[in-house]
Tab-separated table of C-alpha atoms in Angstrom:
chain	number	residue	atom	x	y	z
A	1	UNK	CA	-3.341	1.560	7.924
A	2	UNK	CA	-4.633	2.055	4.680
A	3	UNK	CA	-4.814	-1.469	2.810
A	4	UNK	CA	-2.913	-2.018	-0.203
A	5	UNK	CA	-5.063	-1.752	-3.268
A	6	UNK	CA	-5.355	-3.647	-6.606
A	7	UNK	CA	-4.982	-7.193	-4.841
A	8	UNK	CA	-8.911	-7.390	-3.024
A	9	UNK	CA	-9.994	-10.085	-5.261
A	10	UNK	CA	-6.749	-12.494	-4.396
A	11	UNK	CA	-8.946	-15.047	-2.771
A	12	UNK	CA	-11.398	-15.168	-5.334
A	13	UNK	CA	-9.005	-15.745	-8.250
A	14	UNK	CA	-7.270	-18.779	-6.040
A	15	UNK	CA	-10.023	-20.635	-4.593
A	16	UNK	CA	-7.790	-23.794	-4.148
A	17	UNK	CA	-5.192	-22.249	-2.538
A	18	UNK	CA	-3.059	-24.643	-0.020
A	19	UNK	CA	-2.983	-21.837	2.706
A	20	UNK	CA	-6.362	-22.698	4.242
A	21	UNK	CA	-8.457	-19.739	5.174
A	22	UNK	CA	-11.237	-20.537	7.494
A	23	UNK	CA	-13.849	-18.569	9.712
A	24	UNK	CA	-13.496	-18.525	13.583
A	25	UNK	CA	-16.127	-20.535	15.411
A	26	UNK	CA	-19.378	-18.485	15.865
A	27	UNK	CA	-20.104	-16.990	19.092
A	28	UNK	CA	-16.479	-16.383	20.471
A	29	UNK	CA	-16.255	-12.881	21.419
A	30	UNK	CA	-13.169	-10.561	20.081
A	31	UNK	CA	-12.071	-13.240	17.502
A	32	UNK	CA	-13.165	-11.039	14.582
A	33	UNK	CA	-9.367	-10.054	13.491
A	34	UNK	CA	-7.470	-12.361	11.225
A	35	UNK	CA	-4.832	-14.755	12.714
A	36	UNK	CA	-2.247	-17.074	11.841
A	37	UNK	CA	-1.660	-20.838	13.589
A	38	UNK	CA	2.010	-21.857	13.771
A	39	UNK	CA	1.938	-25.199	15.313
A	40	UNK	CA	4.612	-27.414	16.753
A	41	UNK	CA	7.197	-24.751	16.983
A	42	UNK	CA	10.099	-26.241	19.238
A	43	UNK	CA	10.685	-23.514	22.350
A	44	UNK	CA	13.189	-20.794	21.663
A	45	UNK	CA	12.884	-21.303	17.728
A	46	UNK	CA	13.462	-17.954	16.149
A	47	UNK	CA	10.388	-16.699	14.517
A	48	UNK	CA	9.134	-13.433	13.003
A	49	UNK	CA	6.456	-11.700	11.133
A	50	UNK	CA	7.127	-8.445	9.098
A	51	UNK	CA	10.001	-6.274	11.366
A	52	UNK	CA	9.354	-8.142	14.411
A	53	UNK	CA	11.515	-11.090	15.528
A	54	UNK	CA	11.628	-13.383	18.884
A	55	UNK	CA	12.167	-16.246	20.248
A	56	UNK	CA	9.143	-18.805	21.114
A	57	UNK	CA	7.832	-19.878	24.386
A	58	UNK	CA	6.134	-23.258	25.100
A	59	UNK	CA	2.930	-21.756	24.842
A	60	UNK	CA	3.219	-19.842	21.944
A	61	UNK	CA	0.988	-21.045	18.904
A	62	UNK	CA	0.413	-18.013	16.586
A	63	UNK	CA	-0.561	-14.664	15.924
A	64	UNK	CA	-3.765	-12.608	16.140
A	65	UNK	CA	-4.927	-9.204	15.028
A	66	UNK	CA	-2.966	-9.220	11.767
A	67	UNK	CA	-3.733	-6.092	9.681
A	68	UNK	CA	-4.756	-6.334	5.989
A	69	UNK	CA	-1.877	-6.265	3.253
A	70	UNK	CA	1.299	-8.457	2.618
A	71	UNK	CA	2.933	-10.238	5.421
A	72	UNK	CA	6.166	-12.152	5.731
A	73	UNK	CA	6.571	-14.916	8.466
A	74	UNK	CA	9.805	-16.498	8.917
A	75	UNK	CA	11.611	-18.986	11.443
A	76	UNK	CA	14.922	-20.458	12.227
A	77	UNK	CA	16.063	-23.558	14.136
A	78	UNK	CA	18.125	-20.783	16.343
A	79	UNK	CA	18.487	-17.180	16.625
A	80	UNK	CA	21.892	-17.226	14.465
A	81	UNK	CA	24.026	-19.696	12.529
A	82	UNK	CA	20.950	-21.357	11.038
A	83	UNK	CA	19.219	-21.112	7.710
A	84	UNK	CA	15.986	-19.139	7.926
A	85	UNK	CA	12.790	-20.108	6.068
A	86	UNK	CA	9.984	-17.617	5.445
A	87	UNK	CA	6.901	-17.252	3.412
A	88	UNK	CA	4.531	-14.270	2.121
A	89	UNK	CA	1.019	-14.336	2.545
A	90	UNK	CA	-2.076	-11.590	2.017
A	91	UNK	CA	-5.027	-10.377	4.290
A	92	UNK	CA	-7.647	-8.940	2.191
A	93	UNK	CA	-8.803	-5.588	3.541
A	94	UNK	CA	-12.492	-6.887	4.014
A	95	UNK	CA	-14.103	-10.054	4.730
A	96	UNK	CA	-16.917	-11.435	6.048
A	97	UNK	CA	-15.251	-13.936	8.352
A	98	UNK	CA	-12.342	-13.404	10.692
A	99	UNK	CA	-9.557	-15.084	8.263
A	100	UNK	CA	-7.312	-18.032	9.920
A	101	UNK	CA	-4.325	-19.184	8.219
A	102	UNK	CA	-2.796	-22.634	9.458
A	103	UNK	CA	1.078	-23.746	9.489
A	104	UNK	CA	2.721	-26.486	11.061
A	105	UNK	CA	6.494	-26.920	11.930
A	106	UNK	CA	8.318	-29.669	9.979
A	107	UNK	CA	11.006	-30.939	12.121
A	108	UNK	CA	12.889	-32.454	9.212
A	109	UNK	CA	12.777	-29.398	7.287
A	110	UNK	CA	13.082	-27.088	10.120
A	111	UNK	CA	10.477	-24.918	8.318
A	112	UNK	CA	6.699	-24.296	8.565
A	113	UNK	CA	4.338	-25.932	5.939
A	114	UNK	CA	0.783	-25.600	4.996
A	115	UNK	CA	-1.676	-27.618	7.118
A	116	UNK	CA	-3.612	-29.886	4.396
A	117	UNK	CA	-5.483	-32.178	6.597
A	118	UNK	CA	-9.299	-31.198	6.545
A	119	UNK	CA	-9.839	-32.797	9.813
A	120	UNK	CA	-7.073	-31.188	11.485
A	121	UNK	CA	-8.440	-27.849	10.260
A	122	UNK	CA	-11.442	-28.391	11.481
A	123	UNK	CA	-10.622	-29.419	14.962
A	124	UNK	CA	-8.666	-26.043	15.150
A	125	UNK	CA	-11.363	-24.319	14.104
A	126	UNK	CA	-13.730	-25.746	16.673
A	127	UNK	CA	-10.871	-25.218	19.515
A	128	UNK	CA	-9.904	-21.625	18.593
A	129	UNK	CA	-11.166	-20.111	21.626
A	130	UNK	CA	-8.780	-22.437	23.960
A	131	UNK	CA	-5.637	-20.898	22.077
A	132	UNK	CA	-6.728	-17.554	21.294
A	133	UNK	CA	-6.177	-15.522	24.631
A	134	UNK	CA	-3.255	-17.514	25.776
A	135	UNK	CA	-1.751	-19.101	22.988
A	136	UNK	CA	-1.718	-16.284	20.368
A	137	UNK	CA	0.065	-12.934	20.424
A	138	UNK	CA	-1.215	-9.814	19.083
A	139	UNK	CA	0.536	-8.547	15.861
A	140	UNK	CA	3.343	-6.045	16.561
A	141	UNK	CA	6.015	-4.525	14.463
A	142	UNK	CA	8.534	-3.921	16.885
A	143	UNK	CA	9.560	-4.692	20.521
A	144	UNK	CA	8.777	-0.729	21.605
A	145	UNK	CA	5.465	-0.923	20.279
A	146	UNK	CA	4.732	-4.187	21.811
A	147	UNK	CA	5.602	-2.452	25.272
A	148	UNK	CA	3.797	0.539	24.263
A	149	UNK	CA	0.693	-1.643	23.624
A	150	UNK	CA	0.638	-2.806	27.245
A	151	UNK	CA	0.000	0.871	28.183
A	152	UNK	CA	-2.474	3.170	27.038
A	153	UNK	CA	-3.358	6.364	25.659
A	154	UNK	CA	-3.005	8.177	22.404
A	155	UNK	CA	0.783	8.041	22.319
A	156	UNK	CA	0.979	4.511	22.317
A	157	UNK	CA	-1.727	3.778	19.645
A	158	UNK	CA	-0.104	6.743	17.532
A	159	UNK	CA	2.904	4.979	17.740
A	160	UNK	CA	1.443	1.551	16.447
A	161	UNK	CA	-0.288	2.972	13.613
A	162	UNK	CA	2.555	4.630	12.338
A	163	UNK	CA	4.565	1.415	12.569
A	164	UNK	CA	1.659	-0.192	10.639
A	165	UNK	CA	1.758	2.461	7.677
A	166	UNK	CA	5.738	2.290	7.353
A	167	UNK	CA	5.242	-1.434	6.373
A	168	UNK	CA	2.561	-0.426	3.972
A	169	UNK	CA	4.886	1.937	2.463
A	170	UNK	CA	7.612	-0.868	2.604
A	171	UNK	CA	5.504	-3.178	0.821
A	172	UNK	CA	3.297	-1.178	-1.514
A	173	UNK	CA	4.673	-2.521	-4.701
A	174	UNK	CA	4.616	-6.154	-4.042
A	175	UNK	CA	2.175	-8.114	-5.898
A	176	UNK	CA	1.140	-11.720	-6.601
A	177	UNK	CA	3.051	-11.882	-10.234
A	178	UNK	CA	6.021	-10.422	-8.783
A	179	UNK	CA	6.345	-13.234	-5.778
A	180	UNK	CA	5.723	-15.811	-8.265
A	181	UNK	CA	8.043	-14.613	-10.691
A	182	UNK	CA	11.103	-14.250	-7.836
A	183	UNK	CA	10.173	-17.357	-5.851
A	184	UNK	CA	9.161	-19.559	-8.975
A	185	UNK	CA	6.248	-20.778	-7.114
A	186	UNK	CA	3.009	-21.515	-9.028
A	187	UNK	CA	1.200	-21.950	-5.695
A	188	UNK	CA	-0.187	-18.430	-5.060
A	189	UNK	CA	-0.484	-19.086	-1.231
A	190	UNK	CA	3.368	-20.766	-1.153
A	191	UNK	CA	5.567	-17.920	-1.944
A	192	UNK	CA	8.826	-19.235	0.059
A	193	UNK	CA	12.178	-17.993	0.489
A	194	UNK	CA	15.198	-18.929	2.775
A	195	UNK	CA	18.539	-17.703	3.578
A	196	UNK	CA	20.144	-20.054	1.056
A	197	UNK	CA	17.652	-19.023	-2.005
A	198	UNK	CA	19.646	-17.593	-4.914
A	199	UNK	CA	19.784	-16.012	-8.301
A	200	UNK	CA	21.679	-17.948	-11.043
A	201	UNK	CA	23.999	-14.992	-11.310
A	202	UNK	CA	24.863	-14.733	-7.630
A	203	UNK	CA	26.134	-18.532	-7.024
A	204	UNK	CA	29.798	-17.748	-8.027
A	205	UNK	CA	29.684	-14.329	-6.260
A	206	UNK	CA	28.561	-14.993	-2.950
A	207	UNK	CA	31.296	-16.504	-0.398
A	208	UNK	CA	30.728	-20.010	0.685
A	209	UNK	CA	27.854	-20.523	-1.666
A	210	UNK	CA	28.302	-23.192	-4.217
A	211	UNK	CA	25.969	-23.960	-7.151
A	212	UNK	CA	24.747	-27.208	-5.254
A	213	UNK	CA	24.357	-25.163	-2.006
A	214	UNK	CA	22.390	-22.204	-3.522
A	215	UNK	CA	19.608	-24.291	-5.226
A	216	UNK	CA	18.185	-26.593	-2.828
A	217	UNK	CA	15.335	-27.600	-5.232
A	218	UNK	CA	13.583	-25.743	-8.154
A	219	UNK	CA	11.662	-23.085	-6.357
A	220	UNK	CA	14.870	-21.865	-4.361
A	221	UNK	CA	16.152	-20.602	-7.316
A	222	UNK	CA	15.341	-16.609	-7.616
A	223	UNK	CA	13.837	-14.972	-10.726
A	224	UNK	CA	15.330	-11.535	-10.390
A	225	UNK	CA	14.858	-8.905	-13.026
A	226	UNK	CA	17.745	-8.773	-15.406
A	227	UNK	CA	20.003	-5.863	-14.363
A	228	UNK	CA	23.420	-6.155	-16.099
A	229	UNK	CA	24.932	-3.054	-15.316
A	230	UNK	CA	28.145	-3.956	-17.459
A	231	UNK	CA	26.145	-3.517	-20.709
A	232	UNK	CA	23.533	-0.896	-20.541
A	233	UNK	CA	23.436	-0.017	-24.477
A	234	UNK	CA	21.266	-1.786	-27.240
A	235	UNK	CA	23.032	-4.595	-29.125
A	236	UNK	CA	25.063	-3.515	-31.807
A	237	UNK	CA	25.730	0.252	-30.402
A	238	UNK	CA	29.013	1.770	-31.346
A	239	UNK	CA	30.955	4.617	-30.489
A	240	UNK	CA	28.971	7.519	-29.089
A	241	UNK	CA	25.683	5.729	-28.488
A	242	UNK	CA	27.883	2.847	-26.477
A	243	UNK	CA	29.557	5.549	-24.477
A	244	UNK	CA	26.533	7.495	-23.692
A	245	UNK	CA	24.735	4.500	-22.776
A	246	UNK	CA	27.339	3.753	-20.249
A	247	UNK	CA	26.945	7.314	-18.690
A	248	UNK	CA	23.261	7.430	-18.805
A	249	UNK	CA	21.720	4.148	-17.939
A	250	UNK	CA	18.068	5.356	-18.826
A	251	UNK	CA	17.888	3.106	-22.222
A	252	UNK	CA	18.768	0.145	-19.849
A	253	UNK	CA	16.188	1.043	-17.346
A	254	UNK	CA	13.453	1.139	-19.802
A	255	UNK	CA	14.409	-2.212	-21.203
A	256	UNK	CA	13.955	-3.663	-17.751
A	257	UNK	CA	10.476	-2.030	-17.460
A	258	UNK	CA	9.581	-2.995	-20.923
A	259	UNK	CA	10.031	-6.787	-19.871
A	260	UNK	CA	8.184	-6.741	-16.802
A	261	UNK	CA	4.666	-6.899	-15.712
A	262	UNK	CA	3.132	-3.539	-15.082
A	263	UNK	CA	2.798	-2.799	-11.405
A	264	UNK	CA	-0.502	-2.272	-9.384
A	265	UNK	CA	-2.983	0.002	-11.547
A	266	UNK	CA	-0.644	-0.378	-14.391
A	267	UNK	CA	2.016	1.892	-13.160
A	268	UNK	CA	5.403	2.387	-15.242
A	269	UNK	CA	8.258	0.810	-13.134
A	270	UNK	CA	6.086	-0.838	-10.512
A	271	UNK	CA	7.815	-4.311	-10.691
A	272	UNK	CA	11.233	-2.769	-10.322
A	273	UNK	CA	10.014	-0.716	-7.137
A	274	UNK	CA	8.544	-3.927	-5.967
A	275	UNK	CA	11.669	-6.184	-6.588
A	276	UNK	CA	13.550	-3.212	-4.619
A	277	UNK	CA	11.214	-3.691	-1.702
A	278	UNK	CA	11.143	-7.240	-1.601
A	279	UNK	CA	14.822	-7.724	-1.834
A	280	UNK	CA	15.488	-5.351	1.073
A	281	UNK	CA	13.198	-6.892	3.384
A	282	UNK	CA	14.617	-10.305	2.424
A	283	UNK	CA	17.708	-8.928	3.550
A	284	UNK	CA	16.314	-7.674	6.692
A	285	UNK	CA	14.444	-10.820	7.812
A	286	UNK	CA	16.248	-14.246	6.336
A	287	UNK	CA	19.605	-12.414	5.445
A	288	UNK	CA	19.385	-13.500	1.963
A	289	UNK	CA	22.537	-12.039	0.253
A	290	UNK	CA	21.753	-12.705	-3.257
A	291	UNK	CA	18.614	-10.388	-2.723
A	292	UNK	CA	21.368	-7.772	-1.280
A	293	UNK	CA	23.320	-8.049	-4.308
A	294	UNK	CA	20.044	-7.628	-6.477
A	295	UNK	CA	19.145	-4.700	-4.555
A	296	UNK	CA	22.342	-2.982	-5.002
A	297	UNK	CA	22.160	-3.749	-8.620
A	298	UNK	CA	18.703	-1.922	-8.539
A	299	UNK	CA	20.450	1.350	-7.132
A	300	UNK	CA	23.133	1.220	-9.482
A	301	UNK	CA	20.664	1.334	-12.369
A	302	UNK	CA	18.314	3.849	-11.341
A	303	UNK	CA	20.789	6.368	-9.660
A	304	UNK	CA	22.869	6.653	-12.800
A	305	UNK	CA	20.032	7.725	-15.160
A	306	UNK	CA	19.666	11.166	-16.624
A	307	UNK	CA	17.178	11.523	-19.538
A	308	UNK	CA	14.709	8.999	-17.959
A	309	UNK	CA	14.749	11.129	-14.572
A	310	UNK	CA	13.192	14.409	-16.687
A	311	UNK	CA	10.383	12.041	-18.227
A	312	UNK	CA	9.658	10.087	-14.858
A	313	UNK	CA	10.060	12.691	-12.471
A	314	UNK	CA	7.306	11.281	-9.882
A	315	UNK	CA	8.873	7.713	-10.129
A	316	UNK	CA	12.090	8.906	-9.482
A	317	UNK	CA	10.944	10.567	-6.475
A	318	UNK	CA	9.152	7.526	-5.197
A	319	UNK	CA	12.110	5.744	-5.512
A	320	UNK	CA	14.300	8.216	-3.503
A	321	UNK	CA	11.400	8.361	-0.647
A	322	UNK	CA	11.380	4.273	-0.569
A	323	UNK	CA	15.249	4.278	-0.310
A	324	UNK	CA	14.874	6.847	2.522
A	325	UNK	CA	12.518	4.720	4.400
A	326	UNK	CA	14.929	1.544	3.837
A	327	UNK	CA	17.792	3.456	5.403
A	328	UNK	CA	16.221	4.086	8.376
A	329	UNK	CA	15.635	0.295	9.078
A	330	UNK	CA	19.335	-0.752	8.089
A	331	UNK	CA	20.031	-0.934	11.900
A	332	UNK	CA	17.280	-3.662	12.232
A	333	UNK	CA	20.097	-6.247	10.867
A	334	UNK	CA	22.366	-7.058	13.498
A	335	UNK	CA	25.836	-5.215	13.073
A	336	UNK	CA	23.848	-2.878	10.508
A	337	UNK	CA	22.879	-3.757	6.720
A	338	UNK	CA	26.218	-2.076	5.811
A	339	UNK	CA	29.008	0.002	7.289
A	340	UNK	CA	27.749	3.630	6.699
A	341	UNK	CA	31.356	4.961	7.113
A	342	UNK	CA	33.206	6.497	4.172
A	343	UNK	CA	34.525	2.963	3.102
A	344	UNK	CA	31.253	0.958	4.023
A	345	UNK	CA	28.792	3.324	2.273
A	346	UNK	CA	31.166	4.103	-0.693
A	347	UNK	CA	28.904	2.822	-3.320
A	348	UNK	CA	25.637	4.259	-2.182
A	349	UNK	CA	27.486	7.536	-1.302
A	350	UNK	CA	29.015	7.665	-5.097
A	351	UNK	CA	25.310	6.766	-6.377
A	352	UNK	CA	23.713	9.531	-4.584
A	353	UNK	CA	26.322	12.129	-5.261
A	354	UNK	CA	26.257	11.499	-8.949
A	355	UNK	CA	22.473	11.375	-8.688
A	356	UNK	CA	22.414	14.964	-7.279
A	357	UNK	CA	24.545	16.594	-9.940
A	358	UNK	CA	22.228	14.843	-12.378
A	359	UNK	CA	19.373	16.731	-10.658
A	360	UNK	CA	21.432	20.168	-10.726
A	361	UNK	CA	22.118	19.805	-14.269
A	362	UNK	CA	18.737	18.911	-15.989
A	363	UNK	CA	16.651	20.755	-13.172
A	364	UNK	CA	18.796	24.020	-12.728
A	365	UNK	CA	16.048	26.405	-11.683
A	366	UNK	CA	12.538	26.883	-10.870
A	367	UNK	CA	10.055	24.292	-9.407
A	368	UNK	CA	11.425	21.818	-12.387
A	369	UNK	CA	11.810	18.391	-10.876
A	370	UNK	CA	10.657	19.504	-7.601
A	371	UNK	CA	9.143	16.311	-6.345
A	372	UNK	CA	12.579	14.230	-6.777
A	373	UNK	CA	14.689	17.394	-5.586
A	374	UNK	CA	12.800	17.258	-2.517
A	375	UNK	CA	12.844	13.759	-1.828
A	376	UNK	CA	16.558	13.839	-2.099
A	377	UNK	CA	17.042	16.900	-0.018
A	378	UNK	CA	15.131	15.175	2.659
A	379	UNK	CA	17.243	11.940	2.394
A	380	UNK	CA	20.408	14.038	2.149
A	381	UNK	CA	19.588	15.841	5.391
A	382	UNK	CA	18.891	12.262	7.144
A	383	UNK	CA	22.245	11.000	6.037
A	384	UNK	CA	24.097	14.059	7.228
A	385	UNK	CA	22.144	13.875	10.663
A	386	UNK	CA	22.878	10.266	11.370
A	387	UNK	CA	26.333	9.399	9.455
A	388	UNK	CA	27.843	12.913	8.729
A	389	UNK	CA	27.328	12.259	4.874
A	390	UNK	CA	27.893	15.266	2.611
A	391	UNK	CA	26.619	14.588	-0.909
A	392	UNK	CA	27.780	18.146	-2.273
A	393	UNK	CA	30.711	18.437	-4.417
A	394	UNK	CA	32.239	21.120	-2.296
A	395	UNK	CA	35.352	20.059	-0.360
A	396	UNK	CA	38.702	21.319	-0.002
A	397	UNK	CA	41.259	19.801	-2.280
A	398	UNK	CA	44.393	21.800	-1.315
A	399	UNK	CA	45.146	24.227	1.726
A	400	UNK	CA	47.405	24.855	4.372
A	401	UNK	CA	47.369	23.125	7.859
A	402	UNK	CA	48.889	24.367	10.954
A	403	UNK	CA	50.515	21.964	13.269
A	404	UNK	CA	50.551	21.726	16.932
A	405	UNK	CA	53.917	23.528	17.022
A	406	UNK	CA	52.337	26.418	14.948
A	407	UNK	CA	54.129	25.471	11.697
A	408	UNK	CA	51.897	25.790	8.620
A	409	UNK	CA	52.603	22.934	5.861
A	410	UNK	CA	50.570	22.541	2.537
A	411	UNK	CA	48.272	19.682	2.177
A	412	UNK	CA	46.357	17.906	-0.746
A	413	UNK	CA	43.511	15.615	-0.363
A	414	UNK	CA	43.299	12.820	-2.841
A	415	UNK	CA	40.782	10.788	-0.991
A	416	UNK	CA	37.921	12.621	-3.166
A	417	UNK	CA	39.300	11.734	-6.455
A	418	UNK	CA	37.198	8.807	-7.178
A	419	UNK	CA	34.098	10.521	-6.528
A	420	UNK	CA	34.873	13.728	-8.458
A	421	UNK	CA	33.477	13.673	-11.586
A	422	UNK	CA	34.085	17.273	-12.507
A	423	UNK	CA	36.431	19.355	-14.521
A	424	UNK	CA	39.444	17.199	-15.503
A	425	UNK	CA	37.870	14.069	-13.882
A	426	UNK	CA	34.469	14.527	-15.988
A	427	UNK	CA	33.743	11.359	-18.290
A	428	UNK	CA	33.922	12.672	-22.001
A	429	UNK	CA	32.759	11.171	-25.332
A	430	UNK	CA	35.794	10.834	-27.712
A	431	UNK	CA	35.077	10.681	-31.513
A	432	UNK	CA	37.621	8.146	-33.093
A	433	UNK	CA	38.848	8.123	-36.765
C-alpha cells in the first residue's frame, strides 16, 4: 500500500503524545509490524478498525499487522442501540521499531482511553510475546478479506492489497490539522469522535438530539468548515451578482478554501476533500449524522459550481472520483447510507444531473475538461448499473400509452419537472428597475 505522504515526521513533532508508542521486545520473531492493544474489552463488545467491525471474544486483546497511514478504531457496548466511540491514529511509513499503541477499556465511560501508566506499559512490552499469536488478530479491511487470508495464492493477496489501497484512497487528504480542527483536540494522539458528537449548526436539525445531549464535553462539538448554502454571495451583493452567486456557487467554494489550511503538499481545496472523506467515514463507522449533514452540505456546494470547474478541472475530477469510491461503500451501513430509489436519492441525483449539465455547457467539445468528464461518466455508469439512475436530460414528457385492452390514451409525466432546468424551467437573471 502506498503510504500517505506529508506526515512522516508526525512522531518527531509530537514526542510527548499520550498515545504511547513503544518497541516490541527484542528477540521475538514475527513481531516487526505495528500493533494496537485494546485491553479489558468485555466479551461481545462491538469493535472495529477502518472498514471492518466485529464482536469481541474473551481472548481478543488487539490487532497486529497494521499498515502505514491513517486508521480509525471504534467501539460500542453493543452492536446496536449504543453510542459508539472512536479515535484516529497514524502509523508512519518507516520506523526502526515495531510500533505498539496501548489503549484500555474505561467501563464508566464505555470507551477506550490511552494507557498512561509507564509501569503498565513496560509490563505489556515485556509480555507482548504471550499475546501476539493468540490474543491479537491480523489487520483486515473486510470479512471477505479475512476469510481469503486463511487461504493462499495470488488471488487472496491481490484482494487484500486492493482493499488496503481503497482505504488509503478514502483517507488520502486527512491531516493532523484537519483532525484537530474538527475534533477540537489539542492532543495529537487523541482525536476522538462519538455517535453523539455534533456541530453547533446541527443541534436543532437532527431528530432526538438536544443541545445538552449533543455536546457531552468540550471536545465533542465538531468544528466543521462553514458551508452556508443559503448565502453563497459576498456580503453587500445585490441584484445580478446575488442571483449569479445563488446559481453558481464558485465564489462560496473559494471563500471556504481561503479560510482553511492548505491540504497536503499545499494542494488547493485539500481540507474540503479531507473533510468530505472524514465525514463520510464517521457515518459509516460510528453513525454520526452531524457528519452526514456536513457531507451533504459539501456536495451541495461543490456540485453547484460553474466557473470554478473550468479553473480547477483536476480538483473537481478528484472529488467526483472520491464520491464514486464512497458510493461503493454505502451498503456498509446497516440498511444502506440512504435510499437510492428516486425519492431517497433525490438530492444526490439532482446535484449530479445539474453538474453534468454544467460540464456539457462549459466543455462543449474536444478534450477540454476531459479529466472531470471521464470521472463523471464512470460514476454515472456505476450508478446506472447498480441503481438504474439516468443522469441525462433525455426523457419522455408526453406520449401515448397503450392499455391492456388496446385503447390508447395520451399521458403527460410531471415527475421530472423539479429536476428539469431547461427551457421554461431554466433559472434566469431578471433586471429590476
